[in-house]
mmCIF file of C-alpha atoms in Angstrom:
data_model
loop_
_atom_site.group_PDB
_atom_site.id
_atom_site.type_symbol
_atom_site.label_atom_id
_atom_site.label_comp_id
_atom_site.label_asym_id
_atom_site.label_seq_id
_atom_site.Cartn_x
_atom_site.Cartn_y
_atom_site.Cartn_z
ATOM 1 C CA UNK A 1 -17.601 3.837 -22.781
ATOM 2 C CA UNK A 2 -14.502 2.620 -20.951
ATOM 3 C CA UNK A 3 -15.657 -0.995 -21.144
ATOM 4 C CA UNK A 4 -16.256 -0.715 -24.897
ATOM 5 C CA UNK A 5 -12.891 1.012 -25.329
ATOM 6 C CA UNK A 6 -11.160 -1.797 -23.453
ATOM 7 C CA UNK A 7 -12.936 -4.447 -25.526
ATOM 8 C CA UNK A 8 -11.845 -2.689 -28.735
ATOM 9 C CA UNK A 9 -8.314 -2.135 -27.340
ATOM 10 C CA UNK A 10 -8.574 1.580 -28.021
ATOM 11 C CA UNK A 11 -5.452 3.637 -27.321
ATOM 12 C CA UNK A 12 -6.226 7.103 -25.990
ATOM 13 C CA UNK A 13 -3.027 8.591 -24.620
ATOM 14 C CA UNK A 14 -3.153 8.674 -20.826
ATOM 15 C CA UNK A 15 -6.450 6.754 -20.774
ATOM 16 C CA UNK A 16 -4.811 3.703 -22.333
ATOM 17 C CA UNK A 17 -3.504 2.488 -18.964
ATOM 18 C CA UNK A 18 -7.001 2.837 -17.482
ATOM 19 C CA UNK A 19 -8.469 0.805 -20.336
ATOM 20 C CA UNK A 20 -5.714 -1.796 -19.890
ATOM 21 C CA UNK A 21 -6.895 -2.290 -16.296
ATOM 22 C CA UNK A 22 -10.198 -3.607 -17.695
ATOM 23 C CA UNK A 23 -8.525 -6.218 -19.911
ATOM 24 C CA UNK A 24 -8.593 -8.958 -17.223
ATOM 25 C CA UNK A 25 -12.388 -8.639 -17.146
ATOM 26 C CA UNK A 26 -12.566 -8.874 -20.937
ATOM 27 C CA UNK A 27 -10.416 -12.009 -20.864
ATOM 28 C CA UNK A 28 -12.394 -13.595 -18.007
ATOM 29 C CA UNK A 29 -15.808 -13.419 -19.672
ATOM 30 C CA UNK A 30 -16.734 -16.663 -21.405
ATOM 31 C CA UNK A 31 -19.631 -17.824 -23.535
ATOM 32 C CA UNK A 32 -19.337 -15.194 -26.255
ATOM 33 C CA UNK A 33 -16.987 -16.893 -28.691
ATOM 34 C CA UNK A 34 -19.164 -15.853 -31.632
ATOM 35 C CA UNK A 35 -19.077 -12.079 -30.910
ATOM 36 C CA UNK A 36 -16.641 -10.596 -28.414
ATOM 37 C CA UNK A 37 -17.081 -7.054 -29.714
ATOM 38 C CA UNK A 38 -18.196 -3.757 -28.225
ATOM 39 C CA UNK A 39 -21.268 -3.940 -30.456
ATOM 40 C CA UNK A 40 -22.534 -7.020 -28.571
ATOM 41 C CA UNK A 41 -24.464 -5.435 -25.674
ATOM 42 C CA UNK A 42 -24.795 -8.653 -23.609
ATOM 43 C CA UNK A 43 -21.017 -9.176 -23.882
ATOM 44 C CA UNK A 44 -20.330 -5.558 -22.881
ATOM 45 C CA UNK A 45 -22.650 -5.927 -19.871
ATOM 46 C CA UNK A 46 -20.936 -9.182 -18.841
ATOM 47 C CA UNK A 47 -17.523 -7.516 -19.059
ATOM 48 C CA UNK A 48 -18.776 -4.593 -16.951
ATOM 49 C CA UNK A 49 -20.102 -6.985 -14.291
ATOM 50 C CA UNK A 50 -16.861 -8.975 -14.303
ATOM 51 C CA UNK A 51 -14.874 -5.761 -13.966
ATOM 52 C CA UNK A 52 -16.907 -4.924 -10.840
ATOM 53 C CA UNK A 53 -16.213 -8.384 -9.385
ATOM 54 C CA UNK A 54 -12.490 -8.053 -10.036
ATOM 55 C CA UNK A 55 -12.466 -4.541 -8.575
ATOM 56 C CA UNK A 56 -14.115 -5.709 -5.351
ATOM 57 C CA UNK A 57 -11.614 -8.562 -5.116
ATOM 58 C CA UNK A 58 -8.745 -6.114 -5.698
ATOM 59 C CA UNK A 59 -9.997 -3.777 -2.951
ATOM 60 C CA UNK A 60 -10.101 -6.683 -0.502
ATOM 61 C CA UNK A 61 -6.652 -7.916 -1.523
ATOM 62 C CA UNK A 62 -4.925 -4.537 -1.580
ATOM 63 C CA UNK A 63 -6.507 -2.828 1.438
ATOM 64 C CA UNK A 64 -5.878 -4.630 4.697
ATOM 65 C CA UNK A 65 -7.740 -1.885 6.580
ATOM 66 C CA UNK A 66 -10.957 -2.332 4.571
ATOM 67 C CA UNK A 67 -10.569 -6.113 4.590
ATOM 68 C CA UNK A 68 -10.313 -6.113 8.402
ATOM 69 C CA UNK A 69 -13.270 -3.751 8.791
ATOM 70 C CA UNK A 70 -15.356 -6.004 6.585
ATOM 71 C CA UNK A 71 -14.265 -9.130 8.462
ATOM 72 C CA UNK A 72 -15.267 -7.435 11.715
ATOM 73 C CA UNK A 73 -18.701 -6.626 10.274
ATOM 74 C CA UNK A 74 -18.157 -2.859 10.492
ATOM 75 C CA UNK A 75 -18.453 -2.293 6.733
ATOM 76 C CA UNK A 76 -19.625 -4.236 3.716
ATOM 77 C CA UNK A 77 -17.832 -4.028 0.394
ATOM 78 C CA UNK A 78 -20.421 -4.301 -2.368
ATOM 79 C CA UNK A 79 -20.034 -4.126 -6.132
ATOM 80 C CA UNK A 80 -22.632 -2.347 -8.225
ATOM 81 C CA UNK A 81 -23.297 -0.944 -11.686
ATOM 82 C CA UNK A 82 -24.845 2.455 -12.347
ATOM 83 C CA UNK A 83 -26.968 2.832 -15.494
ATOM 84 C CA UNK A 84 -26.454 6.394 -16.685
ATOM 85 C CA UNK A 85 -29.532 6.236 -18.913
ATOM 86 C CA UNK A 86 -31.905 5.359 -16.082
ATOM 87 C CA UNK A 87 -30.084 6.266 -12.877
ATOM 88 C CA UNK A 88 -30.644 2.739 -11.582
ATOM 89 C CA UNK A 89 -27.965 1.117 -9.420
ATOM 90 C CA UNK A 90 -27.783 -2.677 -9.637
ATOM 91 C CA UNK A 91 -25.867 -4.851 -7.188
ATOM 92 C CA UNK A 92 -23.556 -7.277 -9.005
ATOM 93 C CA UNK A 93 -24.054 -10.869 -7.884
ATOM 94 C CA UNK A 94 -20.991 -12.566 -6.418
ATOM 95 C CA UNK A 95 -19.198 -9.238 -6.045
ATOM 96 C CA UNK A 96 -19.737 -8.770 -2.362
#
């Protein structure tokens, strides 16, 4: 829902800033010039995956503690998507 709201630029009071945080992922997804809407499921999925990638990158950039732990091999930062309909967790390629 948040991804679709961000794509549609929905304004929902306090949630607007949260949705705005997803806008870089919306802008970064290419190859959907014909239909960049929340009704285009492949586009929505691509935005969700890109949002995961950007989130992992942001964690590494903004948390020196986690970045150092990962560099030392003590933790691994991995991006994933959870499908609410099925309960399946999928690792996002290039997010870890």
